[in-house]
Each structure stands twice: as C-alpha cells, then as structure tokens.
PDB file of C-alpha atoms and ligand atoms in Angstrom:
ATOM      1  CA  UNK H   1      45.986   9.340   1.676  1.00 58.00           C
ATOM      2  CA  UNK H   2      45.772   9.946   5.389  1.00 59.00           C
ATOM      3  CA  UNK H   3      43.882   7.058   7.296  1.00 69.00           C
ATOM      4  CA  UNK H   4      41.383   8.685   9.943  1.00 81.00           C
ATOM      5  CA  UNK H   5      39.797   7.087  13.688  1.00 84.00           C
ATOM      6  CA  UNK H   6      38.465   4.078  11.916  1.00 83.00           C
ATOM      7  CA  UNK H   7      41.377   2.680  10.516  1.00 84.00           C
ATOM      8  CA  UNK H   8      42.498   3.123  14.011  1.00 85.00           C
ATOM      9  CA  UNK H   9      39.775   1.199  15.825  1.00 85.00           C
ATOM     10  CA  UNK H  10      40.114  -1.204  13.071  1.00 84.00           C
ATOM     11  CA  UNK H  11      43.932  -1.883  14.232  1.00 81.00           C
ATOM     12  CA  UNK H  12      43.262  -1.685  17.806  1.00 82.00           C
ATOM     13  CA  UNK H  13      40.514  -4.693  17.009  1.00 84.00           C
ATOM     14  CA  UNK H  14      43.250  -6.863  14.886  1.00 83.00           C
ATOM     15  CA  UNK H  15      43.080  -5.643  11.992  1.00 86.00           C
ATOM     16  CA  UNK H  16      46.276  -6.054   9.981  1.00 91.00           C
ATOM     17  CA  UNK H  17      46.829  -3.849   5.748  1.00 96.00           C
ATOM     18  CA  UNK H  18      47.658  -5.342   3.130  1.00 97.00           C
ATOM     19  CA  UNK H  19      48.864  -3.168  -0.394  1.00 97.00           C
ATOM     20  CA  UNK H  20      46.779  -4.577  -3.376  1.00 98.00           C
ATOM     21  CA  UNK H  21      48.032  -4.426  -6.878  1.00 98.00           C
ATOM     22  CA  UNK H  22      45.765  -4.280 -10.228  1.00 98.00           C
ATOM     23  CA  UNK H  23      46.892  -7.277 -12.499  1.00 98.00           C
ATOM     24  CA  UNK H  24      44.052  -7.480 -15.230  1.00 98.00           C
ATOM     25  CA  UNK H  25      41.255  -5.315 -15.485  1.00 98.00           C
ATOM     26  CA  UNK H  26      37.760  -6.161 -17.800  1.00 98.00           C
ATOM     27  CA  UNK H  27      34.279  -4.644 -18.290  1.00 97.00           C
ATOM     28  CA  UNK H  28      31.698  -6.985 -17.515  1.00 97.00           C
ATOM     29  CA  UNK H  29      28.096  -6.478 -19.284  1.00 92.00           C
ATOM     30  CA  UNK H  30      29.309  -2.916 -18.472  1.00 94.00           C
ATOM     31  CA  UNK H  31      27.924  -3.322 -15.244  1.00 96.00           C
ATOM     32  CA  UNK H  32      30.486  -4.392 -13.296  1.00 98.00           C
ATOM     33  CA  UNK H  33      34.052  -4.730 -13.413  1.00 98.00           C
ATOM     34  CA  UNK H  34      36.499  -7.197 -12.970  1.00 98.00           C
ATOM     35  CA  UNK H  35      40.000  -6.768 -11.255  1.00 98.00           C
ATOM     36  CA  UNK H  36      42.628  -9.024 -10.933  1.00 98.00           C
ATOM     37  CA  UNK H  37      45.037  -7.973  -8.009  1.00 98.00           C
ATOM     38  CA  UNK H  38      48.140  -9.520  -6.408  1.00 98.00           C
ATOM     39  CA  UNK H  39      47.038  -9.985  -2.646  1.00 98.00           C
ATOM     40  CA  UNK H  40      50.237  -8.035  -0.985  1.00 98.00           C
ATOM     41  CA  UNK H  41      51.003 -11.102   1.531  1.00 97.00           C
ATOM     42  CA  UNK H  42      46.785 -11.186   2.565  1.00 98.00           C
ATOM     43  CA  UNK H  43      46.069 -14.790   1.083  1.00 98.00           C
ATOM     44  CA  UNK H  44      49.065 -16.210   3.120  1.00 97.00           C
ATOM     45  CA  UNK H  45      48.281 -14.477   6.402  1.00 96.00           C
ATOM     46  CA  UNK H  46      44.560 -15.055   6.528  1.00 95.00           C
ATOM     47  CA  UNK H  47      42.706 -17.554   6.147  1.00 94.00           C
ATOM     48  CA  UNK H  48      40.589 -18.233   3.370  1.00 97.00           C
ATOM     49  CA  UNK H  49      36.462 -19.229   3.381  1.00 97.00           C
ATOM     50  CA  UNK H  50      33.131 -18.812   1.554  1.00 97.00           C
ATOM     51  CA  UNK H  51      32.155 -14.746   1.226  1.00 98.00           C
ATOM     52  CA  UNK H  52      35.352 -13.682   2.616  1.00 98.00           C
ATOM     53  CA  UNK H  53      35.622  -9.686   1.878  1.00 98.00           C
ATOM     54  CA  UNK H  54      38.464  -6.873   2.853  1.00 98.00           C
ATOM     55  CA  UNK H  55      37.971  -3.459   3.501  1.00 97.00           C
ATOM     56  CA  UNK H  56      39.411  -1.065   1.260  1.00 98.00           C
ATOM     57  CA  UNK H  57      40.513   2.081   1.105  1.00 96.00           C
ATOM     58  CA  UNK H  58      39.461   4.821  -1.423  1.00 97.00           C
ATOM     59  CA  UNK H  59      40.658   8.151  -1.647  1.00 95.00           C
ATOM     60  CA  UNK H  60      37.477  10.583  -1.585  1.00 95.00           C
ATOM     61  CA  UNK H  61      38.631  14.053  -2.751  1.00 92.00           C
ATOM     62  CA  UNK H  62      41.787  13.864   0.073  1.00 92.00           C
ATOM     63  CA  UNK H  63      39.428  12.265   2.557  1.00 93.00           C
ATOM     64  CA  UNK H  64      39.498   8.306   3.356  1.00 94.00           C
ATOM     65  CA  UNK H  65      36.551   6.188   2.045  1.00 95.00           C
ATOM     66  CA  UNK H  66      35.799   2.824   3.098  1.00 96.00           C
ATOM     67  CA  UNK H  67      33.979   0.092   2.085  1.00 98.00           C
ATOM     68  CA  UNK H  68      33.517  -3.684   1.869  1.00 98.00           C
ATOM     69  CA  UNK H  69      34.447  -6.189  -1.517  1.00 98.00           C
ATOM     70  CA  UNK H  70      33.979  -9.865  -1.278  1.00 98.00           C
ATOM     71  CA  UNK H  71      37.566 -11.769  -2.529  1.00 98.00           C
ATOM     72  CA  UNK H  72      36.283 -13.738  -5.827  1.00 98.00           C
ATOM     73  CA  UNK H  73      38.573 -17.518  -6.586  1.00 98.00           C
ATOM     74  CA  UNK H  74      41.514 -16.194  -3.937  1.00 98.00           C
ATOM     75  CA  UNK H  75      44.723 -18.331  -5.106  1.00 98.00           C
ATOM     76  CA  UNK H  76      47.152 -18.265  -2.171  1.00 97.00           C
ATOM     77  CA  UNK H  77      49.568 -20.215  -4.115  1.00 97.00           C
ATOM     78  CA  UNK H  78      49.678 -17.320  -6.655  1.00 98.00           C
ATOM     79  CA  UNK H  79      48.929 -14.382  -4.197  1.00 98.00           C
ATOM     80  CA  UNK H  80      46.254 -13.576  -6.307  1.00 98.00           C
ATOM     81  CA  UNK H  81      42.335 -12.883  -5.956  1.00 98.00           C
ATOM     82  CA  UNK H  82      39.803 -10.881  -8.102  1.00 98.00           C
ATOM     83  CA  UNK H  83      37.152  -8.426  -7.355  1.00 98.00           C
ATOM     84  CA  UNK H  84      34.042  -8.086  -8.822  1.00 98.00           C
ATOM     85  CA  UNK H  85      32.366  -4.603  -8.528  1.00 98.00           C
ATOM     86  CA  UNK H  86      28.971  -3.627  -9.270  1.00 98.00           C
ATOM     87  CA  UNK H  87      28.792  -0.404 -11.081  1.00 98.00           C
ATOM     88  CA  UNK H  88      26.969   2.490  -9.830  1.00 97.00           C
ATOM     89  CA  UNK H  89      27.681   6.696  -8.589  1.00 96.00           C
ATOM     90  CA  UNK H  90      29.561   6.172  -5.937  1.00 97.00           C
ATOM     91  CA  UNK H  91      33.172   6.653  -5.264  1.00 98.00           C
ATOM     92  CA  UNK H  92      34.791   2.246  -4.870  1.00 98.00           C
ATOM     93  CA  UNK H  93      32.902   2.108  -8.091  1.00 98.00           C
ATOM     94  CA  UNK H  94      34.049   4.935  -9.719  1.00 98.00           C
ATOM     95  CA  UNK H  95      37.874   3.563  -8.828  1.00 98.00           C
ATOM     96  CA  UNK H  96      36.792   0.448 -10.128  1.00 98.00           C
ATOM     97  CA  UNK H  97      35.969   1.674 -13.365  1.00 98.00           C
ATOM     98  CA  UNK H  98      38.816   3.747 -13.697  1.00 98.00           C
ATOM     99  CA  UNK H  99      41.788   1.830 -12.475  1.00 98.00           C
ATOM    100  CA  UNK H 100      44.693   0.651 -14.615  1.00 98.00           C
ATOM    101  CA  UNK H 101      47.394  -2.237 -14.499  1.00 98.00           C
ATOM    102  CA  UNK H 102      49.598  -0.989 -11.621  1.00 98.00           C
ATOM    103  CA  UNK H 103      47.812   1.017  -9.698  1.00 98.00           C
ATOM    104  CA  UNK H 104      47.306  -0.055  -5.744  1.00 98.00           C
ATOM    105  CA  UNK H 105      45.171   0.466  -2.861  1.00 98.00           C
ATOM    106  CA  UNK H 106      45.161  -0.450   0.567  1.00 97.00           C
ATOM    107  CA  UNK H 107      42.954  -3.138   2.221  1.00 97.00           C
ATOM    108  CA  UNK H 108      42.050  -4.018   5.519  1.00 96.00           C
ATOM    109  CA  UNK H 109      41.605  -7.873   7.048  1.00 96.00           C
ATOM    110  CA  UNK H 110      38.832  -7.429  10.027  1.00 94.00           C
ATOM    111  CA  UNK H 111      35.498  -8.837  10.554  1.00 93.00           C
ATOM    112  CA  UNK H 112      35.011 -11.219   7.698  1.00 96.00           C
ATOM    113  CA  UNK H 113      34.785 -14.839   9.454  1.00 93.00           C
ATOM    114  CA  UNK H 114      31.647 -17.492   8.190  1.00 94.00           C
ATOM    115  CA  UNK H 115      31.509 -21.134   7.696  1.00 94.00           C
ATOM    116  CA  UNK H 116      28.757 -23.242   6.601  1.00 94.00           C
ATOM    117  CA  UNK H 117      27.266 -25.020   9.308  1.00 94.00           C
ATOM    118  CA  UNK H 118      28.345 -28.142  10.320  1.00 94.00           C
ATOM    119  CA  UNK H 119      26.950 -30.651   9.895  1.00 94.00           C
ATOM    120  CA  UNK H 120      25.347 -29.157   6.437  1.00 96.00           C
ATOM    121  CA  UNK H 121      22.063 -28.096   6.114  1.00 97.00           C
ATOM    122  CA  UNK H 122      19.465 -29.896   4.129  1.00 97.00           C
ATOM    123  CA  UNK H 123      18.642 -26.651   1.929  1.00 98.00           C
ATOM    124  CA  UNK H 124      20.252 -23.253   1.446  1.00 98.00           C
ATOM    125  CA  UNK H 125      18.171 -20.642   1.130  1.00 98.00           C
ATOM    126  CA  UNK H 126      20.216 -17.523  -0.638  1.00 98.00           C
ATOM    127  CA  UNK H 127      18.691 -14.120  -1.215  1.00 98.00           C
ATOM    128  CA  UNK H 128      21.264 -10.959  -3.086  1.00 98.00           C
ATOM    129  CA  UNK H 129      21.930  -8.729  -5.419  1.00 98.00           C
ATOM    130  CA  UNK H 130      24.551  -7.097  -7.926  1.00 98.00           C
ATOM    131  CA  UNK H 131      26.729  -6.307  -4.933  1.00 98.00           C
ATOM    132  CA  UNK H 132      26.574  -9.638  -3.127  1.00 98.00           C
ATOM    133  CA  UNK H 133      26.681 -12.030  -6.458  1.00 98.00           C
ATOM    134  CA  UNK H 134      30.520 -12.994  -5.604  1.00 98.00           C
ATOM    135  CA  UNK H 135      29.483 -13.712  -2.372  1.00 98.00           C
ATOM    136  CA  UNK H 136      26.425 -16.087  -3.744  1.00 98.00           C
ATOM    137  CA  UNK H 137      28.924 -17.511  -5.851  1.00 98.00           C
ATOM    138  CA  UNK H 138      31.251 -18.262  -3.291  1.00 98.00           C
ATOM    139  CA  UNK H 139      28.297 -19.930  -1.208  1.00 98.00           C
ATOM    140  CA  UNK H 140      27.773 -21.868  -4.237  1.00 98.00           C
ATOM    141  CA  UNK H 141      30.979 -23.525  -5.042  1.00 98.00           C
ATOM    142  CA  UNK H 142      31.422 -24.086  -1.504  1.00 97.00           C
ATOM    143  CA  UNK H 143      27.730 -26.121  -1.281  1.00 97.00           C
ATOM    144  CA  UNK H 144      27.883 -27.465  -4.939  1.00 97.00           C
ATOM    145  CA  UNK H 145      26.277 -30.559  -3.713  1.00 97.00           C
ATOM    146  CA  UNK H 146      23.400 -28.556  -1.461  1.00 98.00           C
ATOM    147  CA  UNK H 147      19.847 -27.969  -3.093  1.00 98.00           C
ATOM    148  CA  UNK H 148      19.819 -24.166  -3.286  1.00 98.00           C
ATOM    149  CA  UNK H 149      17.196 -21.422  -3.543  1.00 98.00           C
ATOM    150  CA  UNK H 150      18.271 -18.364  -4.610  1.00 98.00           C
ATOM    151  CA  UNK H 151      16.621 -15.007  -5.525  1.00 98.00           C
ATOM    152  CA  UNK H 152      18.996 -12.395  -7.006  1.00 98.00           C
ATOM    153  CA  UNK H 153      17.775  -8.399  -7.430  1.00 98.00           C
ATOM    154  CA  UNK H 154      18.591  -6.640 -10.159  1.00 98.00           C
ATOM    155  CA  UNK H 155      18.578  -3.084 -11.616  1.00 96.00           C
ATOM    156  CA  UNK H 156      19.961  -3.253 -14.843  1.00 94.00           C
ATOM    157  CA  UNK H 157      19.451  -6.126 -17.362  1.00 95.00           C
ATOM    158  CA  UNK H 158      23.510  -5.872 -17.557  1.00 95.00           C
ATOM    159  CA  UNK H 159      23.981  -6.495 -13.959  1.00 96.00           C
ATOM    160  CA  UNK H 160      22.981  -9.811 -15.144  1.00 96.00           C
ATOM    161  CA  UNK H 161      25.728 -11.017 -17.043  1.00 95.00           C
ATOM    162  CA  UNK H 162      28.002 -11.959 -14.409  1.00 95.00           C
ATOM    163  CA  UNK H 163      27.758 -15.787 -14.496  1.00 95.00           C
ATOM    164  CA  UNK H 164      25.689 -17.501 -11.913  1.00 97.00           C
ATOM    165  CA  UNK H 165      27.832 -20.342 -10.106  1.00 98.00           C
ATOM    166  CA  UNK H 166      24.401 -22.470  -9.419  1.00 98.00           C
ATOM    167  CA  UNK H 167      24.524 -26.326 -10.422  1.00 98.00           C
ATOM    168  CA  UNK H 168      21.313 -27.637 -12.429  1.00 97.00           C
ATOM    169  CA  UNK H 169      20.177 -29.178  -8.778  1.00 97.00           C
ATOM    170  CA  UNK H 170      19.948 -25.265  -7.392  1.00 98.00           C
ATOM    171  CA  UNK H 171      17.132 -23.038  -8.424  1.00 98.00           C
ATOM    172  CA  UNK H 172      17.482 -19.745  -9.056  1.00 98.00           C
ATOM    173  CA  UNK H 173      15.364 -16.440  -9.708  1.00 98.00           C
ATOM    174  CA  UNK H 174      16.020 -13.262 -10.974  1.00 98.00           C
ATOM    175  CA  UNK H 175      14.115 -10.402  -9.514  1.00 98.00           C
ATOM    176  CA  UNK H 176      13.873  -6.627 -10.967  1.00 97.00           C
ATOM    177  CA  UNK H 177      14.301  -3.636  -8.611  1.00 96.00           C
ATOM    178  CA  UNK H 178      10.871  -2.633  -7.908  1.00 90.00           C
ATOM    179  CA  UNK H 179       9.221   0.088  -5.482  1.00 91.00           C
ATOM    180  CA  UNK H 180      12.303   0.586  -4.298  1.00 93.00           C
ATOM    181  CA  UNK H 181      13.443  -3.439  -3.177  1.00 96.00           C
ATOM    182  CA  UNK H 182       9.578  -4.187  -2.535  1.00 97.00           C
ATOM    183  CA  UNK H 183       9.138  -6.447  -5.413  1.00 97.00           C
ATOM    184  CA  UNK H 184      11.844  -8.024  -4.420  1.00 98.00           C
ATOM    185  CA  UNK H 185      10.188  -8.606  -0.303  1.00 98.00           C
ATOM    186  CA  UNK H 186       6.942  -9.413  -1.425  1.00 98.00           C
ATOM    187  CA  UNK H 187       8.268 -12.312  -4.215  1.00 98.00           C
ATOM    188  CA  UNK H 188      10.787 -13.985  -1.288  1.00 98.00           C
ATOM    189  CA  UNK H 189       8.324 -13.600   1.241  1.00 98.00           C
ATOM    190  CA  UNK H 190       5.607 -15.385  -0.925  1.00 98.00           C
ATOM    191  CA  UNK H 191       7.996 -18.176  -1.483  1.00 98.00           C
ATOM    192  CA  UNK H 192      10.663 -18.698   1.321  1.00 98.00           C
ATOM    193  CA  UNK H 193       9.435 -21.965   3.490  1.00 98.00           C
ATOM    194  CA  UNK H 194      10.028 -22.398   6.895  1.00 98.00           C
ATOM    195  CA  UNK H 195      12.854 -25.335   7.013  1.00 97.00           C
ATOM    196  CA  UNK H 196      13.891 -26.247  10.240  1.00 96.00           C
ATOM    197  CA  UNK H 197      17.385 -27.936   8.361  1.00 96.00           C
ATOM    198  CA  UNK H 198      18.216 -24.921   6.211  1.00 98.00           C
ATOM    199  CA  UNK H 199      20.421 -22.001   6.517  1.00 98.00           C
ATOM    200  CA  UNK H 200      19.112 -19.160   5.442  1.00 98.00           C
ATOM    201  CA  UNK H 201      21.636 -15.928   3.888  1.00 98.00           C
ATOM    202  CA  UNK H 202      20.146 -12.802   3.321  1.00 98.00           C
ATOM    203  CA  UNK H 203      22.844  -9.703   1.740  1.00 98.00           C
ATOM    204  CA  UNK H 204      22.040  -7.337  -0.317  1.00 98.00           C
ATOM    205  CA  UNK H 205      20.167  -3.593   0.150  1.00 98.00           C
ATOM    206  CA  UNK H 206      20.402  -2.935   3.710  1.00 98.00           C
ATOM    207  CA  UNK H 207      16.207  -1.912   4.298  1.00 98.00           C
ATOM    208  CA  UNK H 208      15.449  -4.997   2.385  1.00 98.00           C
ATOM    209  CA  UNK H 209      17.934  -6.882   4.085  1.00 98.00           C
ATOM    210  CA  UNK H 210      16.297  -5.871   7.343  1.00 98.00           C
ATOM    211  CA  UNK H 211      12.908  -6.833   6.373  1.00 98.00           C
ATOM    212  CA  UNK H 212      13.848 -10.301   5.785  1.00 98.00           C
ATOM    213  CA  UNK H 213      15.951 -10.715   8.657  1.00 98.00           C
ATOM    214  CA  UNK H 214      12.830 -10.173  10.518  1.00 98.00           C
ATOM    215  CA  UNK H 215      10.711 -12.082   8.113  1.00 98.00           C
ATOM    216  CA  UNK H 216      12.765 -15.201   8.628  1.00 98.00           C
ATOM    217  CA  UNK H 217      13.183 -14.791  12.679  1.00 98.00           C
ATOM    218  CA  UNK H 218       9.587 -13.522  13.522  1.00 98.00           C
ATOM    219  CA  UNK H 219       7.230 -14.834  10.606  1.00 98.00           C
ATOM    220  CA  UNK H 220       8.915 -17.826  10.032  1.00 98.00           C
ATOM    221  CA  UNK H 221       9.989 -18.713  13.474  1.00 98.00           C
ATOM    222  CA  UNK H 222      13.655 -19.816  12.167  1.00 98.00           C
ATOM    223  CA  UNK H 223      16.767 -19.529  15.298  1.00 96.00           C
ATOM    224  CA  UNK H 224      19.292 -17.003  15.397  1.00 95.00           C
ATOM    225  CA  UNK H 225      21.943 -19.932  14.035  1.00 95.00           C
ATOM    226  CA  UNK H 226      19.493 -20.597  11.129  1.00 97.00           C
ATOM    227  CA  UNK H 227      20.365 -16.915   9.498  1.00 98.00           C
ATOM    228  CA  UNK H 228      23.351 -14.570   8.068  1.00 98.00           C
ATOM    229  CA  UNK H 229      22.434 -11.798   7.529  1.00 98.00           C
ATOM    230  CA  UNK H 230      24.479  -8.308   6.362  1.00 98.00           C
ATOM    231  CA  UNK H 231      23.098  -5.224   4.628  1.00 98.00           C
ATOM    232  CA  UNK H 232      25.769  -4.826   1.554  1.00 98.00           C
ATOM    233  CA  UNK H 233      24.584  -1.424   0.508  1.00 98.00           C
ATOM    234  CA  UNK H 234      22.280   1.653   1.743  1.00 98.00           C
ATOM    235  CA  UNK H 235      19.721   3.196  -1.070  1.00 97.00           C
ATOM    236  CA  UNK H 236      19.882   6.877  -0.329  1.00 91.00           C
TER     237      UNK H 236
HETATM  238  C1  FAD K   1      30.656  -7.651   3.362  1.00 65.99           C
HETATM  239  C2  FAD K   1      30.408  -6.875   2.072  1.00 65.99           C
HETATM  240  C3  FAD K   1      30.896  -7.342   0.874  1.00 65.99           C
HETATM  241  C4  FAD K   1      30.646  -6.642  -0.322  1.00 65.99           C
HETATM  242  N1  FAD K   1      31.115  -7.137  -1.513  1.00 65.99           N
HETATM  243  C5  FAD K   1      30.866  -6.472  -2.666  1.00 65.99           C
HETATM  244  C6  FAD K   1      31.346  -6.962  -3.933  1.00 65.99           C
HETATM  245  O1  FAD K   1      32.077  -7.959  -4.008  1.00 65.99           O
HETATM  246  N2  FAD K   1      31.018  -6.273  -5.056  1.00 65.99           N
HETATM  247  C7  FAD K   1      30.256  -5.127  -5.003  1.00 65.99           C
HETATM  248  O2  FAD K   1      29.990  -4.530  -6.055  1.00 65.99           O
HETATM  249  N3  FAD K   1      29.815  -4.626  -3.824  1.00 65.99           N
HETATM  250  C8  FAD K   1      30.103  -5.261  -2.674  1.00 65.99           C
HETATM  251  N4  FAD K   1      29.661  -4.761  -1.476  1.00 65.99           N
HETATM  252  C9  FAD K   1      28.859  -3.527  -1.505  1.00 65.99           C
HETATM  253  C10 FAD K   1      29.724  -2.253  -1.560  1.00 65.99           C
HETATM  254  O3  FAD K   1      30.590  -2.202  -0.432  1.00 65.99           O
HETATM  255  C11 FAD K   1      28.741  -1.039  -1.531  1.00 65.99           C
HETATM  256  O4  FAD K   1      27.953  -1.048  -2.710  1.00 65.99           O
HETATM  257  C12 FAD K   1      29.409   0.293  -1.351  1.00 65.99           C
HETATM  258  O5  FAD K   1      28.453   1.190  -0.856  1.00 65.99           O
HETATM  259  C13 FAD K   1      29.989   0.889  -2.639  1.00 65.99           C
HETATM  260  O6  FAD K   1      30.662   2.083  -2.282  1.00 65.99           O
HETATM  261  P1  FAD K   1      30.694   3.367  -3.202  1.00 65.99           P
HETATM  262  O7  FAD K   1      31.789   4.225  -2.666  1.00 65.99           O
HETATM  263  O8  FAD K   1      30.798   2.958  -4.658  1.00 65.99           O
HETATM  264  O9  FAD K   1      29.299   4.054  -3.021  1.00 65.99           O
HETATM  265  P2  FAD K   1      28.677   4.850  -1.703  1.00 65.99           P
HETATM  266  O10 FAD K   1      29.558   6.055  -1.456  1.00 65.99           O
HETATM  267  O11 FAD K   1      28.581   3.877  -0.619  1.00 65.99           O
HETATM  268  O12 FAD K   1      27.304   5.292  -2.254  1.00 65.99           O
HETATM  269  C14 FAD K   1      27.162   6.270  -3.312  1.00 65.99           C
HETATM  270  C15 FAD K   1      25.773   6.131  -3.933  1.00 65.99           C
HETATM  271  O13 FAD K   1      25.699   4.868  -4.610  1.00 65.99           O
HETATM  272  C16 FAD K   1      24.597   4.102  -4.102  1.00 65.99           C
HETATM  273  N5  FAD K   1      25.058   2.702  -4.065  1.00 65.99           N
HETATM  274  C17 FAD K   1      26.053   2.176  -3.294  1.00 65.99           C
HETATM  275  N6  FAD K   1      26.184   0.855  -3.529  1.00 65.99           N
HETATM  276  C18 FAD K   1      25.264   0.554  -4.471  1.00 65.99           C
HETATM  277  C19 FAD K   1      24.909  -0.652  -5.115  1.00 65.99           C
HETATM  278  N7  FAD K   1      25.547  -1.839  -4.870  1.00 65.99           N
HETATM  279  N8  FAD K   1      23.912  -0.618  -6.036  1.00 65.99           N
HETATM  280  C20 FAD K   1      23.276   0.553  -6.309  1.00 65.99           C
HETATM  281  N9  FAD K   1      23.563   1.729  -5.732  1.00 65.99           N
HETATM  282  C21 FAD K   1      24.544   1.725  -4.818  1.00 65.99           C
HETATM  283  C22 FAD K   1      24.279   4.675  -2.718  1.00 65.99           C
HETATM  284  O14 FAD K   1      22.923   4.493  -2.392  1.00 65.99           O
HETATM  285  C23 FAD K   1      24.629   6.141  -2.909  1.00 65.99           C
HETATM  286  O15 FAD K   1      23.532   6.832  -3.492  1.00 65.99           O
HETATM  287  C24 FAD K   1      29.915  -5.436  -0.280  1.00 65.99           C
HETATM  288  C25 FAD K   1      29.449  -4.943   0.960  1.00 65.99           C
HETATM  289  C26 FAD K   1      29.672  -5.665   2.115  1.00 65.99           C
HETATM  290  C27 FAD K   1      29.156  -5.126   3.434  1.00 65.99           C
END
C-alpha cells in the first residue's frame, strides 16, 4: 500500500513502524473482535503505560487509511499485545472482522504518552464507550486500588459483553446511545462532582467528548491538569 504526507509528518515527528502479525483471532458478543498480534519489535522499543494506542494502517480501496487502537495486556517478554475493536461500517473494522492468522499490517508509534498523576488522585472519574473500553480497562488495572466512577455508552446490547476490568470498590454505569450521545451528556452531567483530588478522563464520541471537556473546565471549574481528554470517534 503506498503511505501518503501523513505518514511522512508522522516520521519527521519521531515516529518509528512496526509490522504486526495476527496470532489468534475471536468474535466477541459479535460486537467486537479480538486479535492477538506479535508486536514486530514495538513492545521492546517503546515503552509501555495505561491507554497506550498505535496507529495503523488500513488499505482503503488502494488508498492509505489511518486510525487509532489502544494496545490491550501488551507482553514485551512475548512480543505480543491484543486489540480489541468495536464493530461498526467503517473500513479498521471491517479488517478487523475479516482478518485471518497471518495476515499483517503496519503500525505507527507517535503521540500516545499518559501517566496517572503523581501523587494519585483521590477519585477517578472515567467516562467511554465501545471504542475506548480497552482504554478504561487499562485505566483500571493500572488504579485497581482507586475508587472509580465510570459511565460507559453503548449502542448495541452486544457491545456490552466485553468484560469490565472495575474492582467491587469502582462504580460503574452503563448508558444507551440516545439523541445522538445526549443521554449520555445529560446523565454524566447530572452526576459528575466537582473534586478538587480527582482526575477526570473523558474518550469516547468526539461532540460528546467536547461537551464534557467543557463541562468539566467551565461548569465545574476543574484545571487543565485535572482532565484527559481525546475524541475516539466522529458520528457522521
Ligand atoms: C487514541 C485512540 C484509541 C482508540 N482505540 C480504539 C480501540 O482500542 N478499539 C476501538 O474499537 N476503537 C478505538 N478507537 C476508535 C477508532 O480509531 C475509530 O472508531 C475509527 O474511526 C474506526 O475507523 P473505521 O475505519 O472503522 O471507521 P471510519 O472510516 O473512521 O468511519 C466510518 C463510519 O463508521 C462510524 N464509526 C467510526 N467509529 C465508530 C465507532 N467506534 N462506533 C460507531 N460508529 C463508528 C463513523 O461515524 C462513520 O460513519 C480509538 C481512537 C483513538 C483516537
């Protein structure tokens, strides 16, 4: 597949490839899927931490496609990580749920970098959806001992059944897709306190994702350090 100006940027800025290889592949709830792949040297030349994600590269009818998956239970000892993908029509997902024991793809190391704060906060404060549940779940191992809020959106009853990481101490609540992602707004902003000790993480559609960036800075008065925040998907 030829790579076009962004993979270029993406080198100029540091970015270094890395040639993936599908191990395992599994249906989940049949709306995701699960890939296992051998890591092409990435595990052992990058470091790893909580919602860590690569950019890969899909081929979209001859022309490069990229997009963002978060690394789920990365094993550098092995060389091995697995991917979780949400299914919907689009073209990563369509791979996903195609894609057979020895097939490859390329992926990209650039811009993934977050640690929990230091020293921890007193409450974390987690709000996703289908396509940022590895990255809750990575959140949650690495906090196991935080209290933890979390509010997940969902679209499908299957999306689901991908297992939940949260200990009994961490609260969690499933919300469906409403009004296109209002339900969703008007149930977090209802219940998200103002905690001047908590870090707050907000990922999942990127309008919604905007609204409560601003709900947490500007209602809720909480600093810039206080919040992550990434749109994971657009609605269009
Ligand atoms: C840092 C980061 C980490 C991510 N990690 C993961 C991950 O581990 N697992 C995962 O599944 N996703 C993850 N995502 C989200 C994923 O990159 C997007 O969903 C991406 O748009 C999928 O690309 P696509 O080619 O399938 O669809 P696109 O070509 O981007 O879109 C095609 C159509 O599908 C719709 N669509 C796209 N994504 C979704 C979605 N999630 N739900 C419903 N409709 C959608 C679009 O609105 C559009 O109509 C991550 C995103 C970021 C930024």
């Amino acid at each position: 597949m030829k790579r076009n100006w962004e993979a270029l940027v993406l080198k100029a800025m540091g970015g270094r490839d890395f040639r993936l290889t599908v191990r395992s592949t599994e249906s989940i709830g049949g709306h995701y899927q699960r890939l296992v792949l051998d890591d092409g040297g990435l595990l052992a030349a990058c470091k790893v931490h909580p919602t860590m994600w690569i950019r890969l590269w899909f081929d979209d009818a001859g022309r490069p496609h990229q997009r963002a998956y978060t690394l789920v239970d990365p094993d550098p000892a092995a060389g091995r990580f697995t991917l979780e993908f949400a299914l919907h029509d689009g073209c990563a997902a369509r791979w996903a749920s195609a894609a057979q024991v020895g097939d490859t793809i390329v992926a990209t190391m650039q811009g993934s970098a977050f640690t929990l704060p230091d020293p921890a906060p007193g409450h974390l404060y987690l709000v996703g959806d289908a396509a940022s549940l590895p990255a809750v779940n990575s959140l949650l191992d690495a906090a196991a001992d935080l209290p933890a809020t979390v509010w997940l959106e969902y679209a499908h009853d299957g999306e689901r059944a991908l297992a939940l990481r949260a200990r009994d101490h961490q609260r969690v609540t499933w919300v469906p897709r409403g009004d296109d992602g209002q339900q969703l707004l008007d149930t977090v902003r209802a219940e998200l306190p103002a905690a001047p000790d908590a870090h707050y993480w907000v990922a999942g559609e990127a309008a919604s994702t905007r609204a409560l960036t601003r709900h947490v800075r500007r209602t809720l008065g909480m600093g810039r350090q206080q919040l992550t925040s990434l749109g994971y998907w657009s609605a269009r």
